[in-house]
Short mmCIF file of C-alpha atoms in Angstrom, two decimals:
data_model
loop_
_atom_site.label_atom_id
_atom_site.label_comp_id
_atom_site.label_asym_id
_atom_site.label_seq_id
_atom_site.Cartn_x
_atom_site.Cartn_y
_atom_site.Cartn_z
CA MET A 1 8.44 -97.63 -77.21
CA LYS A 2 7.95 -99.72 -80.42
CA LYS A 3 7.61 -102.90 -78.45
CA SER A 4 5.05 -101.27 -76.20
CA ARG A 5 2.81 -100.20 -79.11
CA LYS A 6 3.06 -103.65 -80.71
CA THR A 7 1.89 -105.25 -77.50
CA LYS A 8 -1.03 -102.84 -77.13
CA LEU A 9 -2.19 -103.44 -80.76
CA THR A 10 -1.97 -107.19 -80.34
CA ASN A 11 -4.03 -107.01 -77.15
CA ILE A 12 -6.70 -104.82 -78.82
CA ALA A 13 -6.95 -107.16 -81.81
CA ALA A 14 -7.30 -110.15 -79.55
CA LEU A 15 -10.00 -108.40 -77.53
CA VAL A 16 -11.99 -107.54 -80.69
CA LEU A 17 -11.81 -111.12 -81.95
CA THR A 18 -12.89 -112.43 -78.57
CA ILE A 19 -15.91 -110.12 -78.45
CA ALA A 20 -16.85 -111.09 -82.02
CA ALA A 21 -16.60 -114.77 -81.17
CA VAL A 22 -18.83 -114.33 -78.14
CA LEU A 23 -21.47 -112.49 -80.21
CA LEU A 24 -21.42 -115.18 -82.86
CA LEU A 25 -21.92 -117.86 -80.22
CA VAL A 26 -24.90 -115.93 -78.91
CA TYR A 27 -26.32 -115.67 -82.43
CA ILE A 28 -25.82 -119.41 -82.96
CA ALA A 29 -27.54 -120.17 -79.67
CA GLN A 30 -30.51 -118.06 -80.84
CA GLY A 31 -30.54 -119.75 -84.25
CA LEU A 32 -29.48 -116.62 -86.10
CA VAL A 33 -26.31 -118.17 -87.59
CA PRO A 34 -26.00 -121.61 -89.26
CA THR A 35 -24.64 -124.21 -86.90
CA GLU A 36 -22.30 -125.49 -89.55
CA ILE A 37 -19.88 -122.74 -88.84
CA ASP A 38 -20.01 -123.29 -85.03
CA ASP A 39 -16.85 -125.40 -84.94
CA THR A 40 -14.98 -122.86 -87.03
CA ILE A 41 -15.97 -120.01 -84.72
CA LYS A 42 -14.98 -121.96 -81.62
CA THR A 43 -11.57 -122.64 -83.11
CA GLU A 44 -11.08 -118.98 -83.99
CA SER A 45 -12.24 -117.97 -80.51
CA THR A 46 -9.72 -120.26 -78.88
CA THR A 47 -6.95 -118.93 -81.09
CA ALA A 48 -7.91 -115.33 -80.37
CA THR A 49 -8.04 -115.94 -76.63
CA THR A 50 -4.63 -117.56 -76.65
CA THR A 51 -2.98 -114.90 -78.81
CA PRO A 52 -2.86 -112.01 -76.29
CA THR A 53 -1.45 -114.27 -73.59
CA THR A 54 1.33 -115.38 -75.89
CA ALA A 55 1.99 -111.84 -77.06
CA THR A 56 2.05 -110.51 -73.53
CA THR A 57 4.42 -113.26 -72.43
CA GLU A 58 6.75 -112.55 -75.34
CA ALA A 59 6.73 -108.82 -74.61
CA THR A 60 7.42 -109.39 -70.93
CA THR A 61 10.18 -111.87 -71.70
CA GLU A 62 11.75 -109.47 -74.18
CA ALA A 63 11.58 -106.56 -71.74
CA THR A 64 13.05 -108.63 -68.93
CA THR A 65 15.79 -110.07 -71.12
CA ASP A 66 16.66 -106.72 -72.64
CA SER A 67 16.79 -104.80 -69.34
CA PRO A 68 17.32 -106.96 -66.22
CA GLU A 69 18.69 -103.96 -64.31
CA ALA A 70 15.45 -102.04 -64.87
CA THR A 71 13.40 -104.98 -63.56
CA ILE A 72 15.56 -105.25 -60.42
CA GLU A 73 15.35 -101.50 -59.78
CA ALA A 74 11.59 -101.56 -60.17
CA THR A 75 10.98 -104.48 -57.78
CA THR A 76 13.72 -104.05 -55.14
CA GLU A 77 13.31 -101.39 -52.44
CA GLU A 78 16.31 -99.84 -50.70
CA PRO A 79 16.67 -101.20 -47.14
CA HIS A 80 15.71 -98.67 -44.46
CA GLU A 81 18.76 -97.41 -42.58
CA LEU A 82 17.91 -97.10 -38.90
CA THR A 83 18.45 -93.78 -37.20
CA THR A 84 20.50 -93.61 -34.01
CA GLU A 85 17.32 -93.38 -31.96
CA GLU A 86 15.75 -96.35 -33.74
CA GLN A 87 18.86 -98.47 -33.16
CA ALA A 88 18.87 -97.48 -29.48
CA LEU A 89 15.17 -98.23 -29.10
CA GLU A 90 15.67 -101.63 -30.73
CA ILE A 91 18.40 -102.50 -28.22
CA LEU A 92 16.41 -101.09 -25.31
CA SER A 93 13.35 -103.16 -26.23
CA GLY A 94 15.35 -106.34 -25.71
CA MET A 95 16.75 -105.38 -22.29
CA SER A 96 15.36 -106.54 -18.96
CA LEU A 97 14.91 -104.08 -16.09
CA LYS A 98 18.06 -105.43 -14.46
CA GLU A 99 20.08 -104.92 -17.63
CA GLN A 100 18.76 -101.39 -17.98
CA VAL A 101 19.59 -100.50 -14.37
CA TYR A 102 23.16 -101.83 -14.57
CA GLN A 103 23.69 -99.83 -17.75
CA LEU A 104 23.49 -96.75 -15.50
CA PHE A 105 26.80 -97.59 -13.78
CA ILE A 106 30.47 -97.05 -14.57
CA VAL A 107 32.68 -98.94 -12.11
CA ARG A 108 36.24 -100.07 -11.50
CA PRO A 109 37.10 -103.48 -12.99
CA GLU A 110 37.62 -104.86 -9.47
CA GLN A 111 33.94 -104.18 -8.71
CA ILE A 112 32.99 -106.70 -11.38
CA THR A 113 35.12 -109.56 -10.05
CA GLY A 114 35.07 -108.68 -6.35
CA SER A 115 38.86 -108.81 -6.31
CA SER A 116 40.74 -107.10 -3.48
CA GLU A 117 43.80 -106.89 -5.75
CA LYS A 118 44.10 -104.42 -8.61
CA ILE A 119 43.30 -106.05 -11.95
CA THR A 120 45.67 -105.80 -14.91
CA GLU A 121 44.12 -108.54 -17.03
CA THR A 122 40.66 -110.01 -17.41
CA GLY A 123 39.51 -113.56 -18.03
CA SER A 124 36.63 -115.89 -17.27
CA ASP A 125 36.04 -114.42 -13.80
CA PHE A 126 35.53 -110.97 -15.31
CA GLU A 127 33.34 -112.40 -18.07
CA GLU A 128 31.15 -114.16 -15.50
CA GLY A 129 31.02 -111.06 -13.33
CA LEU A 130 30.01 -108.87 -16.26
CA SER A 131 27.23 -111.32 -17.08
CA GLU A 132 25.95 -110.93 -13.51
CA TYR A 133 26.56 -107.18 -13.36
CA PRO A 134 26.14 -105.91 -16.97
CA VAL A 135 27.36 -102.38 -16.29
CA GLY A 136 27.54 -99.57 -18.82
CA GLY A 137 31.24 -98.91 -18.41
CA ILE A 138 34.59 -99.47 -16.72
CA ALA A 139 36.90 -96.80 -15.29
CA MET A 140 40.59 -97.69 -15.27
CA PHE A 141 43.18 -96.24 -12.90
CA SER A 142 46.96 -96.15 -12.76
CA GLU A 143 47.08 -99.53 -11.00
CA ASN A 144 45.28 -101.17 -13.94
CA ILE A 145 47.67 -99.73 -16.52
CA ILE A 146 51.15 -101.26 -16.91
CA ASP A 147 52.18 -100.75 -20.53
CA ARG A 148 50.67 -100.31 -23.97
CA GLU A 149 50.34 -103.98 -24.93
CA GLN A 150 48.78 -104.95 -21.60
CA THR A 151 46.35 -102.00 -21.69
CA VAL A 152 45.21 -102.63 -25.25
CA GLU A 153 44.69 -106.33 -24.53
CA MET A 154 42.81 -105.74 -21.29
CA ILE A 155 40.46 -103.23 -22.87
CA SER A 156 39.90 -105.46 -25.90
CA ASP A 157 39.08 -108.41 -23.66
CA MET A 158 36.64 -106.41 -21.55
CA GLN A 159 34.83 -105.20 -24.63
CA SER A 160 34.61 -108.74 -26.01
CA TYR A 161 32.83 -109.88 -22.83
CA SER A 162 30.11 -107.24 -23.09
CA SER A 163 26.93 -107.82 -25.10
CA ILE A 164 26.59 -104.02 -25.27
CA GLY A 165 29.74 -101.99 -25.85
CA LEU A 166 31.34 -100.53 -22.72
CA PHE A 167 32.39 -97.02 -21.90
CA ILE A 168 36.09 -97.42 -21.11
CA ALA A 169 36.97 -94.35 -19.07
CA VAL A 170 40.05 -92.78 -17.53
CA ASP A 171 41.00 -89.59 -15.66
CA GLU A 172 43.47 -88.08 -18.09
CA GLU A 173 43.55 -84.34 -17.48
CA GLY A 174 47.23 -83.63 -17.99
CA GLY A 175 49.44 -82.39 -15.18
CA THR A 176 49.39 -84.53 -12.04
CA VAL A 177 46.15 -86.33 -12.96
CA SER A 178 47.51 -88.40 -15.85
CA ARG A 179 47.01 -92.13 -15.35
CA ILE A 180 48.62 -92.72 -18.75
CA GLY A 181 50.75 -89.67 -19.52
CA ASN A 182 52.77 -90.02 -16.32
CA ASN A 183 53.56 -93.68 -17.07
CA SER A 184 56.72 -93.72 -19.18
CA ALA A 185 55.93 -97.23 -20.43
CA MET A 186 52.86 -95.90 -22.27
CA GLY A 187 54.83 -93.73 -24.69
CA THR A 188 52.26 -90.92 -24.66
CA THR A 189 52.64 -87.16 -24.29
CA SER A 190 53.10 -85.71 -20.81
CA PHE A 191 51.59 -82.27 -20.24
CA PRO A 192 52.19 -79.68 -17.52
CA SER A 193 49.34 -78.61 -15.23
CA MET A 194 46.30 -76.96 -16.76
CA LYS A 195 47.15 -73.85 -14.75
CA THR A 196 50.40 -73.66 -16.73
CA ILE A 197 48.48 -74.08 -19.97
CA GLY A 198 46.00 -71.41 -18.94
CA ASN A 199 48.76 -68.99 -18.00
CA THR A 200 49.99 -69.01 -21.60
CA GLY A 201 46.79 -67.25 -22.61
CA ASP A 202 46.90 -69.33 -25.81
CA THR A 203 43.75 -71.31 -26.48
CA ASP A 204 45.61 -73.30 -29.14
CA GLU A 205 47.63 -74.82 -26.30
CA ALA A 206 44.42 -75.95 -24.59
CA TYR A 207 43.09 -77.36 -27.87
CA ASN A 208 46.34 -79.28 -28.32
CA VAL A 209 45.99 -80.81 -24.85
CA GLY A 210 42.50 -82.10 -25.66
CA TYR A 211 43.34 -83.29 -29.16
CA THR A 212 46.62 -84.99 -28.23
CA ILE A 213 45.30 -86.72 -25.11
CA GLY A 214 42.16 -87.79 -26.95
CA THR A 215 44.04 -89.17 -29.94
CA GLU A 216 46.57 -91.06 -27.83
CA ILE A 217 44.12 -92.71 -25.43
CA LEU A 218 41.73 -93.59 -28.25
CA GLU A 219 44.54 -95.62 -29.82
CA LEU A 220 44.71 -97.68 -26.62
CA GLY A 221 40.99 -98.46 -26.65
CA PHE A 222 39.65 -95.81 -24.29
CA ASN A 223 36.56 -93.95 -25.48
CA LEU A 224 35.77 -91.64 -22.55
CA ASP A 225 37.93 -89.14 -20.67
CA PHE A 226 36.91 -87.53 -17.39
CA ALA A 227 38.36 -84.19 -18.49
CA PRO A 228 38.63 -81.23 -18.83
CA VAL A 229 38.32 -79.54 -15.43
CA ALA A 230 35.85 -76.65 -15.74
CA ASP A 231 36.32 -75.34 -12.20
CA VAL A 232 37.57 -71.81 -11.51
CA ASP A 233 40.39 -71.77 -8.95
CA SER A 234 38.97 -68.71 -7.23
CA ASN A 235 39.70 -69.63 -3.60
CA PRO A 236 43.38 -69.74 -2.57
CA ASP A 237 42.41 -71.82 0.47
CA ASN A 238 40.89 -74.53 -1.73
CA THR A 239 42.74 -77.80 -1.24
CA VAL A 240 41.33 -79.89 -4.07
CA ILE A 241 41.36 -77.94 -7.36
CA GLY A 242 44.42 -75.68 -7.42
CA ASN A 243 46.48 -76.11 -10.57
CA HIS A 244 44.00 -78.63 -12.03
CA ALA A 245 41.97 -75.61 -13.19
CA PHE A 246 42.98 -73.48 -16.16
CA SER A 247 42.63 -70.18 -14.34
CA THR A 248 41.54 -68.17 -11.31
CA VAL A 249 39.53 -65.99 -13.72
CA ALA A 250 36.20 -67.31 -14.99
CA ASP A 251 36.43 -65.88 -18.51
CA VAL A 252 39.96 -67.19 -19.05
CA ALA A 253 38.98 -70.62 -17.77
CA ALA A 254 35.95 -70.57 -20.08
CA GLU A 255 38.04 -69.91 -23.20
CA MET A 256 40.50 -72.65 -22.30
CA VAL A 257 37.79 -75.17 -21.45
CA ALA A 258 35.99 -74.57 -24.76
CA ALA A 259 39.24 -75.00 -26.70
CA ALA A 260 40.08 -78.22 -24.84
CA VAL A 261 36.59 -79.60 -25.50
CA ARG A 262 36.98 -78.89 -29.23
CA GLY A 263 40.29 -80.73 -29.14
CA PHE A 264 38.76 -83.77 -27.46
CA GLU A 265 35.82 -83.76 -29.85
CA ASP A 266 38.08 -83.55 -32.92
CA SER A 267 40.12 -86.47 -31.63
CA GLY A 268 37.04 -88.70 -31.46
CA ILE A 269 37.06 -89.21 -27.69
CA LEU A 270 34.09 -88.46 -25.44
CA CYS A 271 34.92 -85.78 -22.86
CA THR A 272 33.53 -84.64 -19.51
CA LEU A 273 33.24 -81.25 -17.88
CA LYS A 274 33.82 -81.41 -14.13
CA HIS A 275 32.96 -80.72 -11.28
CA PHE A 276 29.55 -79.01 -11.57
CA PRO A 277 28.46 -76.63 -10.05
CA GLY A 278 32.11 -75.76 -9.35
CA HIS A 279 34.63 -77.02 -6.81
CA GLY A 280 37.07 -74.11 -6.97
CA ASP A 281 35.63 -71.98 -4.18
CA THR A 282 34.92 -74.66 -1.60
CA GLY A 283 36.81 -74.78 1.68
CA THR A 284 36.87 -78.55 1.98
CA ASP A 285 37.44 -81.63 -0.20
CA SER A 286 34.45 -83.85 -1.05
CA HIS A 287 36.79 -86.86 -1.08
CA ILE A 288 37.03 -86.66 2.69
CA GLY A 289 33.70 -85.25 3.83
CA TYR A 290 30.88 -82.74 3.56
CA THR A 291 31.65 -79.92 1.12
CA GLU A 292 29.72 -76.69 0.77
CA LEU A 293 29.71 -73.92 -1.80
CA ASP A 294 28.34 -70.88 0.01
CA LYS A 295 27.08 -68.89 -2.95
CA SER A 296 23.80 -67.65 -4.36
CA LEU A 297 22.54 -68.61 -7.80
CA ASP A 298 23.45 -65.17 -9.14
CA GLU A 299 27.01 -65.56 -7.84
CA LEU A 300 27.29 -68.97 -9.49
CA TRP A 301 26.28 -67.43 -12.82
CA GLU A 302 28.95 -64.78 -12.43
CA THR A 303 31.82 -67.21 -11.82
CA GLU A 304 31.32 -70.99 -11.43
CA PHE A 305 28.89 -71.53 -14.31
CA VAL A 306 30.87 -69.51 -16.89
CA PRO A 307 33.31 -72.28 -17.97
CA PHE A 308 30.54 -74.88 -17.91
CA VAL A 309 28.37 -72.84 -20.26
CA SER A 310 31.37 -72.38 -22.56
CA GLY A 311 32.22 -76.08 -22.52
CA ILE A 312 28.62 -77.11 -23.13
CA GLU A 313 28.39 -74.78 -26.11
CA ALA A 314 31.64 -76.27 -27.45
CA GLY A 315 30.01 -79.71 -27.48
CA ALA A 316 31.00 -81.53 -24.28
CA ASP A 317 29.43 -84.99 -24.12
CA LEU A 318 29.17 -85.42 -20.36
CA VAL A 319 29.04 -83.23 -17.27
CA MET A 320 30.23 -84.65 -13.96
CA VAL A 321 28.31 -83.35 -10.95
CA GLY A 322 30.24 -83.04 -7.70
CA HIS A 323 29.12 -83.89 -4.18
CA ILE A 324 28.97 -80.21 -3.36
CA SER A 325 26.13 -78.79 -1.29
CA VAL A 326 24.78 -75.37 -2.32
CA PRO A 327 22.32 -74.47 0.45
CA GLN A 328 21.65 -70.94 -0.80
CA VAL A 329 20.29 -72.47 -4.02
CA THR A 330 18.71 -75.75 -2.89
CA GLY A 331 17.55 -74.71 0.57
CA ASP A 332 19.20 -77.73 2.19
CA ASP A 333 22.52 -79.54 2.39
CA THR A 334 21.83 -82.18 -0.26
CA PRO A 335 24.88 -82.67 -2.50
CA ALA A 336 24.44 -81.36 -6.05
CA SER A 337 24.91 -84.92 -7.37
CA LEU A 338 21.69 -85.95 -5.58
CA SER A 339 19.76 -82.70 -5.96
CA ALA A 340 16.89 -82.37 -8.42
CA THR A 341 17.22 -78.60 -8.12
CA MET A 342 20.87 -78.55 -9.23
CA ILE A 343 20.34 -81.12 -11.99
CA SER A 344 17.40 -79.10 -13.27
CA ILE A 345 19.55 -75.95 -13.38
CA LEU A 346 22.16 -77.84 -15.40
CA ARG A 347 19.56 -79.19 -17.82
CA ASP A 348 17.14 -76.32 -18.16
CA ASP A 349 19.15 -73.18 -17.41
CA LEU A 350 22.60 -74.12 -18.74
CA GLY A 351 20.97 -76.06 -21.59
CA PHE A 352 22.93 -79.30 -21.26
CA ASP A 353 21.25 -82.22 -23.03
CA GLY A 354 24.09 -84.75 -22.85
CA LEU A 355 24.87 -87.37 -20.20
CA ILE A 356 25.03 -86.31 -16.56
CA ILE A 357 27.32 -88.43 -14.40
CA THR A 358 28.03 -88.25 -10.67
CA ASP A 359 31.49 -87.94 -9.23
CA SER A 360 32.70 -91.14 -7.55
CA MET A 361 30.13 -92.35 -5.05
CA GLN A 362 32.95 -93.77 -2.93
CA MET A 363 33.83 -90.27 -1.70
CA GLU A 364 33.13 -89.63 1.95
CA ALA A 365 30.81 -86.73 1.17
CA ILE A 366 28.44 -89.54 0.11
CA THR A 367 29.45 -92.60 2.13
CA ASP A 368 29.38 -90.68 5.45
CA ARG A 369 25.71 -89.82 4.95
CA TYR A 370 24.05 -92.34 2.63
CA THR A 371 24.01 -96.05 1.87
CA SER A 372 24.87 -97.11 -1.66
CA ALA A 373 21.20 -97.83 -2.36
CA GLU A 374 20.00 -94.49 -0.96
CA ALA A 375 22.54 -92.48 -2.93
CA ALA A 376 21.83 -94.33 -6.17
CA VAL A 377 18.07 -93.89 -5.88
CA MET A 378 18.40 -90.19 -5.03
CA ALA A 379 20.73 -89.62 -8.00
CA ILE A 380 18.32 -91.22 -10.47
CA GLN A 381 15.35 -89.41 -8.95
CA ALA A 382 17.29 -86.14 -9.30
CA GLY A 383 17.81 -86.74 -13.04
CA VAL A 384 21.34 -88.17 -13.20
CA ASP A 385 22.05 -90.60 -16.07
CA ILE A 386 25.19 -92.41 -14.88
CA ILE A 387 26.39 -93.30 -11.38
CA LEU A 388 30.15 -93.50 -11.02
CA MET A 389 31.67 -96.19 -8.77
CA PRO A 390 29.11 -96.76 -6.00
CA ASP A 391 30.56 -98.05 -2.73
CA ASN A 392 28.60 -101.29 -3.20
CA LEU A 393 27.53 -101.93 -6.80
CA GLU A 394 25.03 -104.71 -6.13
CA ASN A 395 23.30 -102.81 -3.31
CA ALA A 396 23.12 -99.66 -5.44
CA ALA A 397 21.59 -101.51 -8.41
CA ASN A 398 19.16 -103.47 -6.25
CA GLY A 399 18.11 -100.24 -4.55
CA ILE A 400 17.12 -98.76 -7.92
CA ILE A 401 15.34 -101.97 -9.00
CA GLU A 402 13.35 -102.02 -5.75
CA ALA A 403 12.51 -98.33 -6.19
CA VAL A 404 11.09 -99.12 -9.63
CA GLU A 405 9.13 -102.09 -8.34
CA ASN A 406 7.56 -100.11 -5.49
CA GLY A 407 6.79 -97.09 -7.67
CA GLU A 408 9.36 -94.60 -6.35
CA ILE A 409 11.01 -94.49 -9.77
CA SER A 410 9.14 -95.13 -13.01
CA GLU A 411 10.34 -97.54 -15.67
CA GLU A 412 10.11 -94.63 -18.10
CA ARG A 413 12.63 -92.69 -16.01
CA ILE A 414 15.13 -95.57 -16.25
CA ALA A 415 14.51 -96.00 -19.97
CA GLU A 416 15.06 -92.29 -20.55
CA SER A 417 18.65 -92.44 -19.29
CA VAL A 418 19.41 -95.83 -20.83
CA LEU A 419 18.21 -94.61 -24.23
CA LYS A 420 20.49 -91.58 -23.96
CA ILE A 421 23.43 -93.82 -22.98
CA LEU A 422 22.79 -96.17 -25.91
CA GLU A 423 22.48 -93.27 -28.36
CA THR A 424 25.78 -91.83 -27.14
CA LYS A 425 27.49 -95.20 -27.55
CA ILE A 426 26.10 -95.63 -31.06
CA GLU A 427 27.19 -92.15 -32.12
CA ALA A 428 30.67 -92.74 -30.66
CA GLY A 429 31.04 -96.08 -32.46
CA ILE A 430 31.09 -98.04 -29.20
CA ILE A 431 28.04 -99.95 -30.44
CA ASP A 432 28.37 -100.99 -34.07
#
């Protein structure tokens, strides 16, 4: 404070002297003051004018020297930390339409290289293929997984080839669907069927399944699990769900599903509820043909939707939509995975705002009735975000690109899903 007053006084004195000098010069010019003192006044004026500059410089130098930290704090602004949405928008703004469209696909590694043999390592051919087909993710199966070292290396290599981090997905439910847990070379935990877990009536057991599986596969480099099953095994004649489901009772299944989701979430792995709207009361298997769920919307709310609502509320990241036709709800035989009506129910009525992914598009419920391009376009038009394993990746992607170019699908619709995918990847640490 003392230095500040000194500076102000010096400046005031200098200003007074300057004004006085100017007045005297005016008087001299008008002949009111003897010219003999003109030189003296000019000298004093120069001195007075120079004084405040010197004083100000000294004060500034002293202040800067005495407190460099204060000067830095006053002149340096904190850098703005981008929000997740801002980071995603920044990435999206640099993507071509082709890159955006391919981000909508998760495929097998063989679909990148065109190999007829199962891939257990990736090199330049995969890198070149990923450059041509810059997909959003890779799904690995038992044939791609030999042991821990090989799996870690393969996943690490695939990630290194991607300009945008990849979803690395696996079907790891526990029970018979355990690509990793049933491989003794992986050294991970093997779980009984989810029906066995559900029969315990102990939700802690379901939580442990999610947390343990999530933790163990995350260590290998996976970041997405296509689990848990949220179907209700309500039809004893059903040939596809059976003991994959936690229970034949909707409320029991719901409690177990929610606990498993919390386990997955706590482990740090992304998880997926499947197979919406429910595959437990169908008479046929969508893997091998047309599959129908002959129920009204009210009936779905009473049984099939119950575990999905519970899992969504618990924080599930993705919902997988099955190729299940629900004619009483949609009015036709369009599979739920391609139905705007069913996707709208999932979004608006069940309140799911995460990523919606189709079941594998290589299932005969799709391939028997649609081309890869037709199915892909219908899925995106319906509101799906990610297409899983189309029968022909290039045809599926080109079909969407052509639909955008001819106005069937808007660029905004593509960007909407891509932005959601990018945000999910950023939040999961897949994109740094």
